Amino acid sequence: MVDWALELAENPNAYVPLRPGHERVVTDRYVVYFGSEDHPAFNVAQRFRFAAEELAEVRRELHERVRARGRTACSWEVGSSAKPTDLVERLLALGLVEDDEPLRVGMALTSPPPAVSGVEIRRAETDDERRIAARIASAVFGTPFSEPPAPDPDTLVYLAYLGGEPVGRATGSFSERGVTLFGAAVVPEARGRGAYRALVSARWEDAVARGTPLAVTDAGRQSRPILARLGFREVCTIRALIDRL
């Protein structure tokens, strides 16, 4: 029986709905997701299931797929269930390098998080709202601003407001198993006032409304303590490596 909390947390790109212009390739040995940009974060391989002696062939095949789409790098996100079990060490020996935050923890929520007051959450439904969300993400993550993609009914963007001002944003990608949480960002001056927690609650509530009461995310060192206090449990670890062609 599949543990969907583990499977969705460890291999989200195998299940999240495809956005316009994105692509997913599923094989018995790996899943690779191609986003819209030539950046390792948008070209990610996961769910590795192959024998150690197949690594050279798998990597060559992945490189061919990446090059065919005009990309110059991809990420290998190696979860706890990956085979071979020493895949990270083998990849490092081949010259792959660790991501800026190489260790992430897959976390899952299966019961309601604590209520948050004083924060208003809205879905970013208009072009202006989506641009506000994109600007917050750009400022917090230190990435160039780009026009947000077209609306997608299964990938929702949320805005958090304090005193009527937008101070945070987050994304929820809804599949038939639950919601995968991405891209939570709160401006520095508004942190510690509940915006992050309210963004989690809003996405959880929408997952429950869809009949899929499961929220998962791969958490970095800053978000793990907050998520644990909200009721998330750790279900796996994920090592992120960069492969530049």
JSON list of N, CA, C and O in Angstrom, two decimals, residues 27-80:
[
{"chain": "A", "resi": 27, "resn": "THR", "atom": "N", "xyz": [9.47, 7.72, -16.30]},
{"chain": "A", "resi": 27, "resn": "THR", "atom": "CA", "xyz": [10.04, 6.43, -16.70]},
{"chain": "A", "resi": 27, "resn": "THR", "atom": "C", "xyz": [10.08, 5.53, -15.47]},
{"chain": "A", "resi": 27, "resn": "THR", "atom": "O", "xyz": [9.82, 5.96, -14.35]},
{"chain": "A", "resi": 28, "resn": "ASP", "atom": "N", "xyz": [10.44, 4.27, -15.67]},
{"chain": "A", "resi": 28, "resn": "ASP", "atom": "CA", "xyz": [10.56, 3.35, -14.55]},
{"chain": "A", "resi": 28, "resn": "ASP", "atom": "C", "xyz": [11.74, 3.71, -13.64]},
{"chain": "A", "resi": 28, "resn": "ASP", "atom": "O", "xyz": [11.76, 3.34, -12.47]},
{"chain": "A", "resi": 29, "resn": "ARG", "atom": "N", "xyz": [12.71, 4.48, -14.19]},
{"chain": "A", "resi": 29, "resn": "ARG", "atom": "CA", "xyz": [13.94, 4.74, -13.44]},
{"chain": "A", "resi": 29, "resn": "ARG", "atom": "C", "xyz": [13.98, 6.14, -12.82]},
{"chain": "A", "resi": 29, "resn": "ARG", "atom": "O", "xyz": [14.73, 6.37, -11.88]},
{"chain": "A", "resi": 30, "resn": "TYR", "atom": "N", "xyz": [13.18, 7.06, -13.32]},
{"chain": "A", "resi": 30, "resn": "TYR", "atom": "CA", "xyz": [13.16, 8.42, -12.79]},
{"chain": "A", "resi": 30, "resn": "TYR", "atom": "C", "xyz": [11.96, 9.17, -13.35]},
{"chain": "A", "resi": 30, "resn": "TYR", "atom": "O", "xyz": [11.32, 8.74, -14.32]},
{"chain": "A", "resi": 31, "resn": "VAL", "atom": "N", "xyz": [11.68, 10.31, -12.73]},
{"chain": "A", "resi": 31, "resn": "VAL", "atom": "CA", "xyz": [10.72, 11.29, -13.25]},
{"chain": "A", "resi": 31, "resn": "VAL", "atom": "C", "xyz": [11.46, 12.61, -13.39]},
{"chain": "A", "resi": 31, "resn": "VAL", "atom": "O", "xyz": [12.20, 13.01, -12.48]},
{"chain": "A", "resi": 32, "resn": "VAL", "atom": "N", "xyz": [11.28, 13.29, -14.51]},
{"chain": "A", "resi": 32, "resn": "VAL", "atom": "CA", "xyz": [11.92, 14.60, -14.68]},
{"chain": "A", "resi": 32, "resn": "VAL", "atom": "C", "xyz": [10.85, 15.61, -15.09]},
{"chain": "A", "resi": 32, "resn": "VAL", "atom": "O", "xyz": [10.01, 15.34, -15.94]},
{"chain": "A", "resi": 33, "resn": "TYR", "atom": "N", "xyz": [10.89, 16.76, -14.43]},
{"chain": "A", "resi": 33, "resn": "TYR", "atom": "CA", "xyz": [9.92, 17.83, -14.67]},
{"chain": "A", "resi": 33, "resn": "TYR", "atom": "C", "xyz": [10.66, 19.00, -15.29]},
{"chain": "A", "resi": 33, "resn": "TYR", "atom": "O", "xyz": [11.68, 19.45, -14.76]},
{"chain": "A", "resi": 34, "resn": "PHE", "atom": "N", "xyz": [10.13, 19.49, -16.42]},
{"chain": "A", "resi": 34, "resn": "PHE", "atom": "CA", "xyz": [10.70, 20.64, -17.10]},
{"chain": "A", "resi": 34, "resn": "PHE", "atom": "C", "xyz": [9.76, 21.83, -16.94]},
{"chain": "A", "resi": 34, "resn": "PHE", "atom": "O", "xyz": [8.62, 21.79, -17.38]},
{"chain": "A", "resi": 35, "resn": "GLY", "atom": "N", "xyz": [10.27, 22.88, -16.31]},
{"chain": "A", "resi": 35, "resn": "GLY", "atom": "CA", "xyz": [9.51, 24.11, -16.16]},
{"chain": "A", "resi": 35, "resn": "GLY", "atom": "C", "xyz": [9.76, 25.05, -17.33]},
{"chain": "A", "resi": 35, "resn": "GLY", "atom": "O", "xyz": [10.10, 24.64, -18.43]},
{"chain": "A", "resi": 36, "resn": "SER", "atom": "N", "xyz": [9.63, 26.35, -17.06]},
{"chain": "A", "resi": 36, "resn": "SER", "atom": "CA", "xyz": [9.62, 27.32, -18.14]},
{"chain": "A", "resi": 36, "resn": "SER", "atom": "C", "xyz": [10.95, 28.03, -18.34]},
{"chain": "A", "resi": 36, "resn": "SER", "atom": "O", "xyz": [11.08, 28.82, -19.27]},
{"chain": "A", "resi": 37, "resn": "GLU", "atom": "N", "xyz": [11.96, 27.76, -17.49]},
{"chain": "A", "resi": 37, "resn": "GLU", "atom": "CA", "xyz": [13.21, 28.51, -17.58]},
{"chain": "A", "resi": 37, "resn": "GLU", "atom": "C", "xyz": [14.41, 27.58, -17.59]},
{"chain": "A", "resi": 37, "resn": "GLU", "atom": "O", "xyz": [14.34, 26.43, -17.15]},
{"chain": "A", "resi": 38, "resn": "ASP", "atom": "N", "xyz": [15.53, 28.11, -18.10]},
{"chain": "A", "resi": 38, "resn": "ASP", "atom": "CA", "xyz": [16.79, 27.37, -18.09]},
{"chain": "A", "resi": 38, "resn": "ASP", "atom": "C", "xyz": [17.50, 27.63, -16.77]},
{"chain": "A", "resi": 38, "resn": "ASP", "atom": "O", "xyz": [18.43, 28.44, -16.67]},
{"chain": "A", "resi": 39, "resn": "HIS", "atom": "N", "xyz": [17.03, 26.94, -15.75]},
{"chain": "A", "resi": 39, "resn": "HIS", "atom": "CA", "xyz": [17.58, 27.07, -14.40]},
{"chain": "A", "resi": 39, "resn": "HIS", "atom": "C", "xyz": [17.38, 25.73, -13.71]},
{"chain": "A", "resi": 39, "resn": "HIS", "atom": "O", "xyz": [16.34, 25.08, -13.90]},
{"chain": "A", "resi": 40, "resn": "PRO", "atom": "N", "xyz": [18.35, 25.27, -12.91]},
{"chain": "A", "resi": 40, "resn": "PRO", "atom": "CA", "xyz": [18.19, 23.96, -12.27]},
{"chain": "A", "resi": 40, "resn": "PRO", "atom": "C", "xyz": [16.91, 23.80, -11.47]},
{"chain": "A", "resi": 40, "resn": "PRO", "atom": "O", "xyz": [16.36, 22.70, -11.38]},
{"chain": "A", "resi": 41, "resn": "ALA", "atom": "N", "xyz": [16.42, 24.89, -10.88]},
{"chain": "A", "resi": 41, "resn": "ALA", "atom": "CA", "xyz": [15.20, 24.80, -10.08]},
{"chain": "A", "resi": 41, "resn": "ALA", "atom": "C", "xyz": [13.97, 24.49, -10.93]},
{"chain": "A", "resi": 41, "resn": "ALA", "atom": "O", "xyz": [12.94, 24.05, -10.40]},
{"chain": "A", "resi": 42, "resn": "PHE", "atom": "N", "xyz": [14.05, 24.74, -12.23]},
{"chain": "A", "resi": 42, "resn": "PHE", "atom": "CA", "xyz": [12.91, 24.51, -13.13]},
{"chain": "A", "resi": 42, "resn": "PHE", "atom": "C", "xyz": [13.06, 23.23, -13.94]},
{"chain": "A", "resi": 42, "resn": "PHE", "atom": "O", "xyz": [12.17, 22.90, -14.74]},
{"chain": "A", "resi": 43, "resn": "ASN", "atom": "N", "xyz": [14.15, 22.51, -13.75]},
{"chain": "A", "resi": 43, "resn": "ASN", "atom": "CA", "xyz": [14.41, 21.27, -14.50]},
{"chain": "A", "resi": 43, "resn": "ASN", "atom": "C", "xyz": [14.91, 20.24, -13.51]},
{"chain": "A", "resi": 43, "resn": "ASN", "atom": "O", "xyz": [16.11, 20.19, -13.21]},
{"chain": "A", "resi": 44, "resn": "VAL", "atom": "N", "xyz": [13.99, 19.43, -12.98]},
{"chain": "A", "resi": 44, "resn": "VAL", "atom": "CA", "xyz": [14.27, 18.64, -11.79]},
{"chain": "A", "resi": 44, "resn": "VAL", "atom": "C", "xyz": [13.95, 17.17, -12.01]},
{"chain": "A", "resi": 44, "resn": "VAL", "atom": "O", "xyz": [12.84, 16.83, -12.43]},
{"chain": "A", "resi": 45, "resn": "ALA", "atom": "N", "xyz": [14.91, 16.31, -11.69]},
{"chain": "A", "resi": 45, "resn": "ALA", "atom": "CA", "xyz": [14.71, 14.87, -11.74]},
{"chain": "A", "resi": 45, "resn": "ALA", "atom": "C", "xyz": [14.54, 14.33, -10.33]},
{"chain": "A", "resi": 45, "resn": "ALA", "atom": "O", "xyz": [15.23, 14.75, -9.40]},
{"chain": "A", "resi": 46, "resn": "GLN", "atom": "N", "xyz": [13.61, 13.40, -10.17]},
{"chain": "A", "resi": 46, "resn": "GLN", "atom": "CA", "xyz": [13.28, 12.81, -8.87]},
{"chain": "A", "resi": 46, "resn": "GLN", "atom": "C", "xyz": [12.92, 11.34, -9.05]},
{"chain": "A", "resi": 46, "resn": "GLN", "atom": "O", "xyz": [12.96, 10.80, -10.15]},
{"chain": "A", "resi": 47, "resn": "ARG", "atom": "N", "xyz": [12.58, 10.71, -7.95]},
{"chain": "A", "resi": 47, "resn": "ARG", "atom": "CA", "xyz": [12.04, 9.33, -7.91]},
{"chain": "A", "resi": 47, "resn": "ARG", "atom": "C", "xyz": [12.95, 8.35, -8.65]},
{"chain": "A", "resi": 47, "resn": "ARG", "atom": "O", "xyz": [12.55, 7.68, -9.60]},
{"chain": "A", "resi": 48, "resn": "PHE", "atom": "N", "xyz": [14.18, 8.26, -8.18]},
{"chain": "A", "resi": 48, "resn": "PHE", "atom": "CA", "xyz": [15.18, 7.41, -8.82]},
{"chain": "A", "resi": 48, "resn": "PHE", "atom": "C", "xyz": [15.02, 5.97, -8.34]},
{"chain": "A", "resi": 48, "resn": "PHE", "atom": "O", "xyz": [15.02, 5.69, -7.14]},
{"chain": "A", "resi": 49, "resn": "ARG", "atom": "N", "xyz": [14.92, 5.06, -9.30]},
{"chain": "A", "resi": 49, "resn": "ARG", "atom": "CA", "xyz": [14.76, 3.64, -9.03]},
{"chain": "A", "resi": 49, "resn": "ARG", "atom": "C", "xyz": [15.54, 2.86, -10.10]},
{"chain": "A", "resi": 49, "resn": "ARG", "atom": "O", "xyz": [15.00, 2.47, -11.13]},
{"chain": "A", "resi": 50, "resn": "PHE", "atom": "N", "xyz": [16.83, 2.65, -9.86]},
{"chain": "A", "resi": 50, "resn": "PHE", "atom": "CA", "xyz": [17.63, 1.90, -10.83]},
{"chain": "A", "resi": 50, "resn": "PHE", "atom": "C", "xyz": [18.81, 1.27, -10.13]},
{"chain": "A", "resi": 50, "resn": "PHE", "atom": "O", "xyz": [19.14, 1.62, -8.98]},
{"chain": "A", "resi": 51, "resn": "ALA", "atom": "N", "xyz": [19.48, 0.34, -10.81]},
{"chain": "A", "resi": 51, "resn": "ALA", "atom": "CA", "xyz": [20.66, -0.32, -10.25]},
{"chain": "A", "resi": 51, "resn": "ALA", "atom": "C", "xyz": [21.88, 0.57, -10.39]},
{"chain": "A", "resi": 51, "resn": "ALA", "atom": "O", "xyz": [21.96, 1.41, -11.29]},
{"chain": "A", "resi": 52, "resn": "ALA", "atom": "N", "xyz": [22.84, 0.38, -9.50]},
{"chain": "A", "resi": 52, "resn": "ALA", "atom": "CA", "xyz": [24.03, 1.23, -9.50]},
{"chain": "A", "resi": 52, "resn": "ALA", "atom": "C", "xyz": [24.74, 1.23, -10.84]},
{"chain": "A", "resi": 52, "resn": "ALA", "atom": "O", "xyz": [25.22, 2.27, -11.31]},
{"chain": "A", "resi": 53, "resn": "GLU", "atom": "N", "xyz": [24.79, 0.08, -11.48]},
{"chain": "A", "resi": 53, "resn": "GLU", "atom": "CA", "xyz": [25.51, -0.01, -12.76]},
{"chain": "A", "resi": 53, "resn": "GLU", "atom": "C", "xyz": [24.79, 0.70, -13.91]},
{"chain": "A", "resi": 53, "resn": "GLU", "atom": "O", "xyz": [25.34, 0.87, -14.99]},
{"chain": "A", "resi": 54, "resn": "GLU", "atom": "N", "xyz": [23.56, 1.16, -13.66]},
{"chain": "A", "resi": 54, "resn": "GLU", "atom": "CA", "xyz": [22.82, 1.88, -14.69]},
{"chain": "A", "resi": 54, "resn": "GLU", "atom": "C", "xyz": [23.00, 3.40, -14.61]},
{"chain": "A", "resi": 54, "resn": "GLU", "atom": "O", "xyz": [22.46, 4.12, -15.44]},
{"chain": "A", "resi": 55, "resn": "LEU", "atom": "N", "xyz": [23.76, 3.88, -13.63]},
{"chain": "A", "resi": 55, "resn": "LEU", "atom": "CA", "xyz": [23.85, 5.32, -13.42]},
{"chain": "A", "resi": 55, "resn": "LEU", "atom": "C", "xyz": [24.36, 6.05, -14.64]},
{"chain": "A", "resi": 55, "resn": "LEU", "atom": "O", "xyz": [23.79, 7.10, -15.03]},
{"chain": "A", "resi": 56, "resn": "ALA", "atom": "N", "xyz": [25.42, 5.58, -15.26]},
{"chain": "A", "resi": 56, "resn": "ALA", "atom": "CA", "xyz": [25.97, 6.28, -16.43]},
{"chain": "A", "resi": 56, "resn": "ALA", "atom": "C", "xyz": [24.93, 6.39, -17.54]},
{"chain": "A", "resi": 56, "resn": "ALA", "atom": "O", "xyz": [24.78, 7.44, -18.17]},
{"chain": "A", "resi": 57, "resn": "GLU", "atom": "N", "xyz": [24.18, 5.32, -17.76]},
{"chain": "A", "resi": 57, "resn": "GLU", "atom": "CA", "xyz": [23.15, 5.33, -18.80]},
{"chain": "A", "resi": 57, "resn": "GLU", "atom": "C", "xyz": [22.02, 6.28, -18.44]},
{"chain": "A", "resi": 57, "resn": "GLU", "atom": "O", "xyz": [21.54, 7.05, -19.29]},
{"chain": "A", "resi": 58, "resn": "VAL", "atom": "N", "xyz": [21.59, 6.27, -17.18]},
{"chain": "A", "resi": 58, "resn": "VAL", "atom": "CA", "xyz": [20.51, 7.15, -16.74]},
{"chain": "A", "resi": 58, "resn": "VAL", "atom": "C", "xyz": [20.94, 8.61, -16.89]},
{"chain": "A", "resi": 58, "resn": "VAL", "atom": "O", "xyz": [20.18, 9.46, -17.38]},
{"chain": "A", "resi": 59, "resn": "ARG", "atom": "N", "xyz": [22.15, 8.93, -16.46]},
{"chain": "A", "resi": 59, "resn": "ARG", "atom": "CA", "xyz": [22.61, 10.32, -16.54]},
{"chain": "A", "resi": 59, "resn": "ARG", "atom": "C", "xyz": [22.72, 10.75, -18.00]},
{"chain": "A", "resi": 59, "resn": "ARG", "atom": "O", "xyz": [22.35, 11.88, -18.35]},
{"chain": "A", "resi": 60, "resn": "ARG", "atom": "N", "xyz": [23.24, 9.89, -18.86]},
{"chain": "A", "resi": 60, "resn": "ARG", "atom": "CA", "xyz": [23.34, 10.23, -20.28]},
{"chain": "A", "resi": 60, "resn": "ARG", "atom": "C", "xyz": [21.95, 10.48, -20.88]},
{"chain": "A", "resi": 60, "resn": "ARG", "atom": "O", "xyz": [21.74, 11.44, -21.64]},
{"chain": "A", "resi": 61, "resn": "GLU", "atom": "N", "xyz": [20.99, 9.67, -20.50]},
{"chain": "A", "resi": 61, "resn": "GLU", "atom": "CA", "xyz": [19.62, 9.84, -20.99]},
{"chain": "A", "resi": 61, "resn": "GLU", "atom": "C", "xyz": [19.01, 11.15, -20.50]},
{"chain": "A", "resi": 61, "resn": "GLU", "atom": "O", "xyz": [18.37, 11.88, -21.26]},
{"chain": "A", "resi": 62, "resn": "LEU", "atom": "N", "xyz": [19.24, 11.47, -19.22]},
{"chain": "A", "resi": 62, "resn": "LEU", "atom": "CA", "xyz": [18.75, 12.74, -18.69]},
{"chain": "A", "resi": 62, "resn": "LEU", "atom": "C", "xyz": [19.38, 13.92, -19.41]},
{"chain": "A", "resi": 62, "resn": "LEU", "atom": "O", "xyz": [18.70, 14.90, -19.75]},
{"chain": "A", "resi": 63, "resn": "HIS", "atom": "N", "xyz": [20.68, 13.85, -19.65]},
{"chain": "A", "resi": 63, "resn": "HIS", "atom": "CA", "xyz": [21.36, 14.93, -20.36]},
{"chain": "A", "resi": 63, "resn": "HIS", "atom": "C", "xyz": [20.76, 15.13, -21.75]},
{"chain": "A", "resi": 63, "resn": "HIS", "atom": "O", "xyz": [20.59, 16.27, -22.21]},
{"chain": "A", "resi": 64, "resn": "GLU", "atom": "N", "xyz": [20.45, 14.05, -22.43]},
{"chain": "A", "resi": 64, "resn": "GLU", "atom": "CA", "xyz": [19.85, 14.16, -23.76]},
{"chain": "A", "resi": 64, "resn": "GLU", "atom": "C", "xyz": [18.50, 14.87, -23.68]},
{"chain": "A", "resi": 64, "resn": "GLU", "atom": "O", "xyz": [18.18, 15.71, -24.53]},
{"chain": "A", "resi": 65, "resn": "ARG", "atom": "N", "xyz": [17.71, 14.53, -22.68]},
{"chain": "A", "resi": 65, "resn": "ARG", "atom": "CA", "xyz": [16.40, 15.18, -22.54]},
{"chain": "A", "resi": 65, "resn": "ARG", "atom": "C", "xyz": [16.56, 16.66, -22.20]},
{"chain": "A", "resi": 65, "resn": "ARG", "atom": "O", "xyz": [15.81, 17.51, -22.72]},
{"chain": "A", "resi": 66, "resn": "VAL", "atom": "N", "xyz": [17.50, 16.99, -21.34]},
{"chain": "A", "resi": 66, "resn": "VAL", "atom": "CA", "xyz": [17.72, 18.39, -20.96]},
{"chain": "A", "resi": 66, "resn": "VAL", "atom": "C", "xyz": [18.20, 19.20, -22.16]},
{"chain": "A", "resi": 66, "resn": "VAL", "atom": "O", "xyz": [17.69, 20.30, -22.44]},
{"chain": "A", "resi": 67, "resn": "ARG", "atom": "N", "xyz": [19.18, 18.67, -22.90]},
{"chain": "A", "resi": 67, "resn": "ARG", "atom": "CA", "xyz": [19.70, 19.39, -24.07]},
{"chain": "A", "resi": 67, "resn": "ARG", "atom": "C", "xyz": [18.64, 19.56, -25.15]},
{"chain": "A", "resi": 67, "resn": "ARG", "atom": "O", "xyz": [18.58, 20.59, -25.81]},
{"chain": "A", "resi": 68, "resn": "ALA", "atom": "N", "xyz": [17.79, 18.55, -25.31]},
{"chain": "A", "resi": 68, "resn": "ALA", "atom": "CA", "xyz": [16.76, 18.61, -26.35]},
{"chain": "A", "resi": 68, "resn": "ALA", "atom": "C", "xyz": [15.78, 19.75, -26.12]},
{"chain": "A", "resi": 68, "resn": "ALA", "atom": "O", "xyz": [15.13, 20.22, -27.06]},
{"chain": "A", "resi": 69, "resn": "ARG", "atom": "N", "xyz": [15.71, 20.22, -24.88]},
{"chain": "A", "resi": 69, "resn": "ARG", "atom": "CA", "xyz": [14.81, 21.33, -24.55]},
{"chain": "A", "resi": 69, "resn": "ARG", "atom": "C", "xyz": [15.56, 22.64, -24.40]},
{"chain": "A", "resi": 69, "resn": "ARG", "atom": "O", "xyz": [15.00, 23.62, -23.89]},
{"chain": "A", "resi": 70, "resn": "GLY", "atom": "N", "xyz": [16.81, 22.67, -24.82]},
{"chain": "A", "resi": 70, "resn": "GLY", "atom": "CA", "xyz": [17.58, 23.90, -24.80]},
{"chain": "A", "resi": 70, "resn": "GLY", "atom": "C", "xyz": [18.03, 24.33, -23.42]},
{"chain": "A", "resi": 70, "resn": "GLY", "atom": "O", "xyz": [18.36, 25.50, -23.20]},
{"chain": "A", "resi": 71, "resn": "ARG", "atom": "N", "xyz": [18.09, 23.39, -22.48]},
{"chain": "A", "resi": 71, "resn": "ARG", "atom": "CA", "xyz": [18.48, 23.71, -21.13]},
{"chain": "A", "resi": 71, "resn": "ARG", "atom": "C", "xyz": [19.95, 23.33, -20.90]},
{"chain": "A", "resi": 71, "resn": "ARG", "atom": "O", "xyz": [20.48, 22.45, -21.57]},
{"chain": "A", "resi": 72, "resn": "THR", "atom": "N", "xyz": [20.57, 23.95, -19.91]},
{"chain": "A", "resi": 72, "resn": "THR", "atom": "CA", "xyz": [21.99, 23.74, -19.67]},
{"chain": "A", "resi": 72, "resn": "THR", "atom": "C", "xyz": [22.30, 23.13, -18.31]},
{"chain": "A", "resi": 72, "resn": "THR", "atom": "O", "xyz": [23.47, 22.88, -18.00]},
{"chain": "A", "resi": 73, "resn": "ALA", "atom": "N", "xyz": [21.29, 22.88, -17.49]},
{"chain": "A", "resi": 73, "resn": "ALA", "atom": "CA", "xyz": [21.51, 22.29, -16.17]},
{"chain": "A", "resi": 73, "resn": "ALA", "atom": "C", "xyz": [20.22, 21.70, -15.65]},
{"chain": "A", "resi": 73, "resn": "ALA", "atom": "O", "xyz": [19.12, 22.07, -16.09]},
{"chain": "A", "resi": 74, "resn": "CYS", "atom": "N", "xyz": [20.35, 20.78, -14.71]},
{"chain": "A", "resi": 74, "resn": "CYS", "atom": "CA", "xyz": [19.17, 20.22, -14.04]},
{"chain": "A", "resi": 74, "resn": "CYS", "atom": "C", "xyz": [19.53, 19.88, -12.61]},
{"chain": "A", "resi": 74, "resn": "CYS", "atom": "O", "xyz": [20.71, 19.82, -12.23]},
{"chain": "A", "resi": 75, "resn": "SER", "atom": "N", "xyz": [18.52, 19.66, -11.79]},
{"chain": "A", "resi": 75, "resn": "SER", "atom": "CA", "xyz": [18.71, 19.23, -10.42]},
{"chain": "A", "resi": 75, "resn": "SER", "atom": "C", "xyz": [18.38, 17.75, -10.29]},
{"chain": "A", "resi": 75, "resn": "SER", "atom": "O", "xyz": [17.46, 17.25, -10.95]},
{"chain": "A", "resi": 76, "resn": "TRP", "atom": "N", "xyz": [19.14, 17.08, -9.44]},
{"chain": "A", "resi": 76, "resn": "TRP", "atom": "CA", "xyz": [18.81, 15.73, -9.01]},
{"chain": "A", "resi": 76, "resn": "TRP", "atom": "C", "xyz": [18.36, 15.85, -7.56]},
{"chain": "A", "resi": 76, "resn": "TRP", "atom": "O", "xyz": [19.15, 16.24, -6.69]},
{"chain": "A", "resi": 77, "resn": "GLU", "atom": "N", "xyz": [17.10, 15.56, -7.28]},
{"chain": "A", "resi": 77, "resn": "GLU", "atom": "CA", "xyz": [16.59, 15.59, -5.91]},
{"chain": "A", "resi": 77, "resn": "GLU", "atom": "C", "xyz": [16.44, 14.14, -5.44]},
{"chain": "A", "resi": 77, "resn": "GLU", "atom": "O", "xyz": [15.53, 13.43, -5.85]},
{"chain": "A", "resi": 78, "resn": "VAL", "atom": "N", "xyz": [17.37, 13.74, -4.60]},
{"chain": "A", "resi": 78, "resn": "VAL", "atom": "CA", "xyz": [17.51, 12.34, -4.21]},
{"chain": "A", "resi": 78, "resn": "VAL", "atom": "C", "xyz": [16.85, 12.12, -2.85]},
{"chain": "A", "resi": 78, "resn": "VAL", "atom": "O", "xyz": [17.35, 12.60, -1.83]},
{"chain": "A", "resi": 79, "resn": "GLY", "atom": "N", "xyz": [15.73, 11.42, -2.86]},
{"chain": "A", "resi": 79, "resn": "GLY", "atom": "CA", "xyz": [14.99, 11.19, -1.63]},
{"chain": "A", "resi": 79, "resn": "GLY", "atom": "C", "xyz": [15.47, 9.97, -0.87]},
{"chain": "A", "resi": 79, "resn": "GLY", "atom": "O", "xyz": [16.31, 9.18, -1.34]},
{"chain": "A", "resi": 80, "resn": "SER", "atom": "N", "xyz": [14.92, 9.80, 0.32]},
{"chain": "A", "resi": 80, "resn": "SER", "atom": "CA", "xyz": [15.30, 8.68, 1.19]},
{"chain": "A", "resi": 80, "resn": "SER", "atom": "C", "xyz": [15.06, 7.32, 0.54]},
{"chain": "A", "resi": 80, "resn": "SER", "atom": "O", "xyz": [15.76, 6.36, 0.86]}
]
